[in-house]
Amino acid sequence: MTAKPIKLVSESKCYGGVQRVYEHESSILKCTMKFGCFLPPQHEKKKNLPLVYFLSGLTCTEQNFIMKSGFQRYAAKHSIVVVNPDTSPRGFDFPGEHDSYDFGSGAGFYVNATEEPWKSNYRMYSYVTGELPSVISSNFNVNVEKSAITGHSMGGHGALIAALKNPGKYKCVSTFAPISNPSECPWGSKAFTGYLGETKSAWKQYDATYIAKDYDGPKLEILLDQGDVDPYYMDRQLLPENLQSACAGNKQLNLNYRKQTGYDHGYFFIMTFMEDHFNFFAKHIC
């Protein structure tokens, strides 16, 4: 496979491996995109390493997960390559693109927009599930047949729909406080109206709770952690119980929903349970 051009932006040794940031020209998004890539200590000697994608939440870039989560310790332990992209296209300055934290820049919602002016560039679903994996597989020593996906908040939503809409592509999926039923919450309603239009039936194709009801692919294991004092959970932005009900009605989906006492929505919560999630990945892809 011919390597797709990427440019090294930064690198730092970490837990015997190396944490890097790359950039490349995205043909899907029509802009320069950055992504983090952690290569474990074994990456120069061992072939066909397993791969995990992490999708971040609202307002984030590729830097938040790299700097705050502490995942590198566990990725190094299990010899897993970890890739984390930015959360939206950058550099277009569409009207209203930078006006709010929950729509536009830093808030791509991992959908393929169908509304103007977003539809030509805001195609994060195709980027995450198609173009980015192609870039990674052509440049790094990974086994794409041993991939998993995870994410936080908006990124948890992205991870869920990526796995549910592409049966067998990811061997498992995990999430931290995901937006589980975006069609029914304020964040999702705002984003979906802007990107997909006002016809709510069009929203269901990017809503994990609806997709889960009809999923008929290989059996899929899902790990979901949710803090019980998360303000967004209490404000009904996340709605994990709706996803839980949908999964309970589908024998092909096994959701392990863990309510974590005293934890909120931030990176201290993510950091605390990161080891559990990498142990979960290792069971399925290592």
Coordinates of C-alpha atoms in Angstrom, one line a residue:
M1 CA 0.0 0.0 0.0
T2 CA 1.3 3.4 -1.0
A3 CA 1.8 5.6 2.1
K4 CA -0.5 8.7 2.2
P5 CA 1.5 11.8 2.9
I6 CA 1.7 12.9 6.5
K7 CA 3.9 15.5 8.2
L8 CA 5.4 15.1 11.7
V9 CA 4.4 18.1 13.9
S10 CA 5.8 17.0 17.3
E11 CA 7.1 14.0 19.2
S12 CA 8.0 13.1 22.8
K13 CA 9.2 9.9 24.3
C14 CA 6.6 8.5 26.7
Y15 CA 6.6 5.2 28.6
G16 CA 9.2 3.8 26.3
G17 CA 7.2 4.6 23.2
V18 CA 6.7 7.9 21.5
Q19 CA 3.8 10.3 21.4
R20 CA 3.6 12.1 18.1
V21 CA 1.3 14.6 16.4
Y22 CA 1.0 14.5 12.6
E23 CA -0.9 16.6 10.1
H24 CA -2.1 15.8 6.6
E25 CA -4.3 17.2 3.9
S26 CA -7.7 15.7 4.1
S27 CA -9.5 15.1 0.8
I28 CA -12.8 14.5 2.6
L29 CA -12.7 17.6 4.8
K30 CA -10.7 19.7 2.3
C31 CA -8.4 21.1 5.0
T32 CA -5.3 20.3 7.0
M33 CA -6.1 18.0 9.9
K34 CA -4.0 17.0 12.9
F35 CA -4.1 13.7 14.8
G36 CA -2.2 12.3 17.7
C37 CA -0.5 8.9 17.3
F38 CA 1.0 7.0 20.2
L39 CA 3.4 4.3 19.2
P40 CA 4.3 1.8 21.9
P41 CA 7.8 0.6 22.6
Q42 CA 7.4 -2.4 20.4
H43 CA 6.4 -0.5 17.3
E44 CA 9.8 -0.7 15.6
K45 CA 10.2 -4.5 16.1
K46 CA 6.7 -6.0 16.2
K47 CA 4.4 -6.2 13.2
N48 CA 0.7 -5.8 12.9
L49 CA 0.1 -4.0 16.2
P50 CA -3.5 -3.6 17.4
L51 CA -5.1 -0.1 17.1
V52 CA -7.4 2.0 19.2
Y53 CA -9.1 5.2 18.0
F54 CA -10.1 7.8 20.6
L55 CA -12.7 10.5 19.7
S56 CA -12.8 13.7 21.8
G57 CA -15.6 15.8 23.0
L58 CA -16.9 19.4 22.5
T59 CA -14.3 22.1 22.2
C60 CA -11.3 19.7 22.1
T61 CA -8.5 19.4 19.7
E62 CA -6.1 16.4 19.4
Q63 CA -4.2 17.8 22.4
N64 CA -6.7 17.2 25.2
F65 CA -6.6 13.5 25.2
I66 CA -2.8 13.4 24.7
M67 CA -2.1 15.7 27.6
K68 CA -4.8 14.9 30.2
S69 CA -5.9 11.2 30.1
G70 CA -2.7 9.3 30.9
F71 CA -3.6 6.6 28.4
Q72 CA 0.0 6.1 27.2
R73 CA 0.9 4.0 30.2
Y74 CA -1.7 1.4 29.3
A75 CA -1.2 1.6 25.6
A76 CA 2.5 0.8 26.2
K77 CA 1.7 -2.1 28.5
H78 CA -0.5 -3.8 25.9
S79 CA 1.5 -2.7 22.8
I80 CA -1.5 -0.8 21.3
V81 CA -1.2 2.0 18.8
V82 CA -3.6 4.8 19.7
V83 CA -4.8 7.4 17.2
N84 CA -6.9 10.5 18.2
P85 CA -8.1 13.0 15.6
D86 CA -9.3 16.6 16.0
T87 CA -13.0 17.2 16.5
S88 CA -13.9 19.2 13.4
P89 CA -12.5 20.6 10.2
R90 CA -10.5 23.8 10.7
G91 CA -9.9 27.1 8.9
F92 CA -13.1 27.8 7.0
D93 CA -14.6 30.7 9.0
F94 CA -18.2 30.0 7.9
P95 CA -20.8 32.4 9.3
G96 CA -21.5 31.3 12.9
E97 CA -18.8 28.6 12.8
H98 CA -17.0 30.0 15.9
D99 CA -19.9 31.5 17.8
S100 CA -20.7 28.7 20.2
Y101 CA -18.9 25.8 21.9
D102 CA -21.5 23.2 20.8
F103 CA -21.7 23.8 17.1
G104 CA -19.2 24.4 14.3
S105 CA -15.5 24.5 15.1
G106 CA -14.6 21.9 17.8
A107 CA -18.1 20.4 17.5
G108 CA -18.3 18.4 14.3
F109 CA -20.5 15.7 16.0
Y110 CA -19.0 13.0 13.8
V111 CA -21.7 13.3 11.1
N112 CA -21.7 14.0 7.4
A113 CA -23.5 17.3 7.1
T114 CA -26.1 17.7 4.4
E115 CA -26.9 21.4 5.0
E116 CA -25.2 24.5 3.6
P117 CA -22.5 25.7 4.2
W118 CA -21.4 22.7 6.2
K119 CA -21.9 19.8 3.7
S120 CA -18.8 20.2 1.7
N121 CA -16.4 20.1 4.7
Y122 CA -18.1 18.9 7.8
R123 CA -17.9 15.2 7.0
M124 CA -16.3 13.9 10.2
Y125 CA -18.1 10.5 10.0
S126 CA -16.5 9.7 6.7
Y127 CA -13.2 11.1 7.9
V128 CA -13.1 9.0 11.1
T129 CA -14.4 5.8 9.6
G130 CA -12.8 6.0 6.2
E131 CA -10.0 8.4 5.4
L132 CA -8.2 8.4 8.7
P133 CA -8.0 4.6 8.9
S134 CA -6.6 4.6 5.4
V135 CA -3.9 7.1 6.4
I136 CA -3.0 5.1 9.4
S137 CA -2.8 1.7 7.7
S138 CA -0.6 3.1 4.9
N139 CA 1.9 4.7 7.3
F140 CA 2.1 2.6 10.4
N141 CA 2.7 -1.0 11.3
V142 CA -0.9 -1.8 12.4
N143 CA -3.4 -4.6 11.9
V144 CA -6.6 -2.9 10.9
E145 CA -8.4 -6.2 11.6
K146 CA -7.6 -5.7 15.3
S147 CA -9.1 -2.2 15.8
A148 CA -11.3 -0.8 18.6
I149 CA -12.8 2.6 19.1
T150 CA -13.6 4.8 22.1
G151 CA -14.5 8.3 23.0
H152 CA -15.8 10.9 25.5
S153 CA -19.0 12.8 25.4
M154 CA -19.5 13.9 21.8
G155 CA -16.7 11.6 21.0
G156 CA -18.5 8.8 22.8
H157 CA -21.4 9.4 20.5
G158 CA -19.0 9.2 17.6
A159 CA -17.4 6.0 18.7
L160 CA -20.8 4.3 19.2
I161 CA -22.2 5.2 15.8
A162 CA -18.9 4.3 14.1
A163 CA -19.0 0.8 15.6
L164 CA -22.8 0.3 15.2
K165 CA -22.9 1.5 11.6
N166 CA -19.9 -0.6 10.5
P167 CA -20.4 -4.1 11.9
G168 CA -17.2 -6.0 12.3
K169 CA -14.9 -3.0 11.6
Y170 CA -14.2 -2.5 15.3
K171 CA -13.9 -5.5 17.6
C172 CA -15.3 -3.6 20.6
V173 CA -16.3 -0.1 21.6
S174 CA -16.0 1.8 24.9
T175 CA -17.2 5.2 25.9
F176 CA -16.9 7.7 28.7
A177 CA -20.1 9.7 29.4
P178 CA -21.3 9.5 25.8
I179 CA -24.1 11.5 24.2
S180 CA -26.1 8.4 23.8
N181 CA -29.4 9.6 22.3
P182 CA -28.5 12.9 20.6
S183 CA -31.9 13.3 18.8
E184 CA -33.5 13.7 22.2
C185 CA -31.1 16.1 23.9
P186 CA -30.4 19.8 23.5
W187 CA -26.8 19.4 22.3
G188 CA -27.8 16.8 19.7
S189 CA -30.9 18.7 18.5
K190 CA -28.9 21.8 17.9
A191 CA -26.1 20.1 16.1
F192 CA -28.3 17.8 14.0
T193 CA -30.6 20.7 13.0
G194 CA -27.6 22.7 11.8
Y195 CA -25.8 19.9 10.1
L196 CA -28.6 17.6 8.9
G197 CA -31.7 19.9 8.7
E198 CA -35.0 19.9 10.6
T199 CA -36.3 16.5 9.4
K200 CA -35.9 14.4 12.5
S201 CA -36.1 11.1 10.6
A202 CA -32.7 12.0 9.0
W203 CA -31.1 12.3 12.5
K204 CA -31.7 8.6 13.4
Q205 CA -28.8 7.4 11.1
Y206 CA -26.4 9.1 13.5
D207 CA -28.1 8.3 16.8
A208 CA -26.7 5.3 18.6
T209 CA -29.9 4.5 20.5
Y210 CA -31.9 4.2 17.3
I211 CA -29.1 2.3 15.4
A212 CA -28.7 -0.1 18.3
K213 CA -32.3 -1.2 18.0
D214 CA -31.8 -2.5 14.4
Y215 CA -28.1 -3.6 14.7
D216 CA -27.7 -7.1 13.2
G217 CA -24.0 -7.5 12.8
P218 CA -21.5 -9.6 14.8
K219 CA -21.9 -9.6 18.5
L220 CA -20.5 -6.3 19.9
E221 CA -19.2 -5.7 23.3
I222 CA -19.8 -2.1 24.6
L223 CA -18.3 -0.7 27.8
L224 CA -19.9 2.6 29.0
D225 CA -18.7 4.5 32.1
Q226 CA -20.9 7.3 33.5
G227 CA -20.3 9.5 36.5
D228 CA -23.4 9.9 38.6
V229 CA -22.7 13.6 39.5
D230 CA -21.9 14.5 35.9
P231 CA -23.9 17.8 35.4
Y232 CA -24.6 17.0 31.8
Y233 CA -26.0 13.6 32.8
M234 CA -28.2 15.3 35.3
D235 CA -29.3 17.8 32.7
R236 CA -30.3 15.0 30.4
Q237 CA -27.8 15.7 27.7
L238 CA -26.3 12.2 27.7
L239 CA -29.3 9.8 28.2
P240 CA -27.3 6.5 28.6
E241 CA -30.3 4.7 30.0
N242 CA -32.0 5.1 26.6
L243 CA -29.1 3.3 25.0
Q244 CA -29.2 0.7 27.7
S245 CA -32.8 0.0 26.9
A246 CA -32.1 -0.3 23.2
C247 CA -29.2 -2.7 23.7
A248 CA -31.2 -4.8 26.1
G249 CA -33.6 -5.5 23.3
N250 CA -30.9 -6.7 20.9
K251 CA -29.1 -10.0 21.6
Q252 CA -26.2 -9.0 19.4
L253 CA -25.2 -6.1 21.7
N254 CA -23.7 -6.6 25.1
L255 CA -23.6 -3.3 27.0
N256 CA -21.8 -3.1 30.3
Y257 CA -23.1 0.2 31.7
R258 CA -21.2 1.2 34.9
K259 CA -22.5 4.1 36.9
Q260 CA -19.5 5.5 38.8
T261 CA -20.3 7.1 42.2
G262 CA -19.1 10.7 42.7
Y263 CA -17.5 11.2 39.3
D264 CA -18.3 14.1 37.0
H265 CA -17.7 14.7 33.3
G266 CA -14.1 15.7 33.2
Y267 CA -10.7 14.2 32.6
F268 CA -10.1 13.1 36.2
F269 CA -13.1 10.8 35.6
I270 CA -11.6 9.6 32.3
M271 CA -8.1 9.1 33.9
T272 CA -9.5 7.0 36.7
F273 CA -11.1 4.4 34.5
M274 CA -8.7 4.5 31.6
E275 CA -6.9 1.3 32.7
D276 CA -10.1 -0.6 32.8
H277 CA -10.8 0.4 29.2
F278 CA -7.4 -0.7 27.9
N279 CA -7.8 -4.0 29.7
F280 CA -11.2 -4.3 27.9
F281 CA -9.5 -3.5 24.5
A282 CA -6.7 -6.0 25.2
K283 CA -9.3 -8.7 25.7
H284 CA -10.6 -8.2 22.2
I285 CA -7.7 -7.0 20.0
C286 CA -4.5 -8.2 21.6

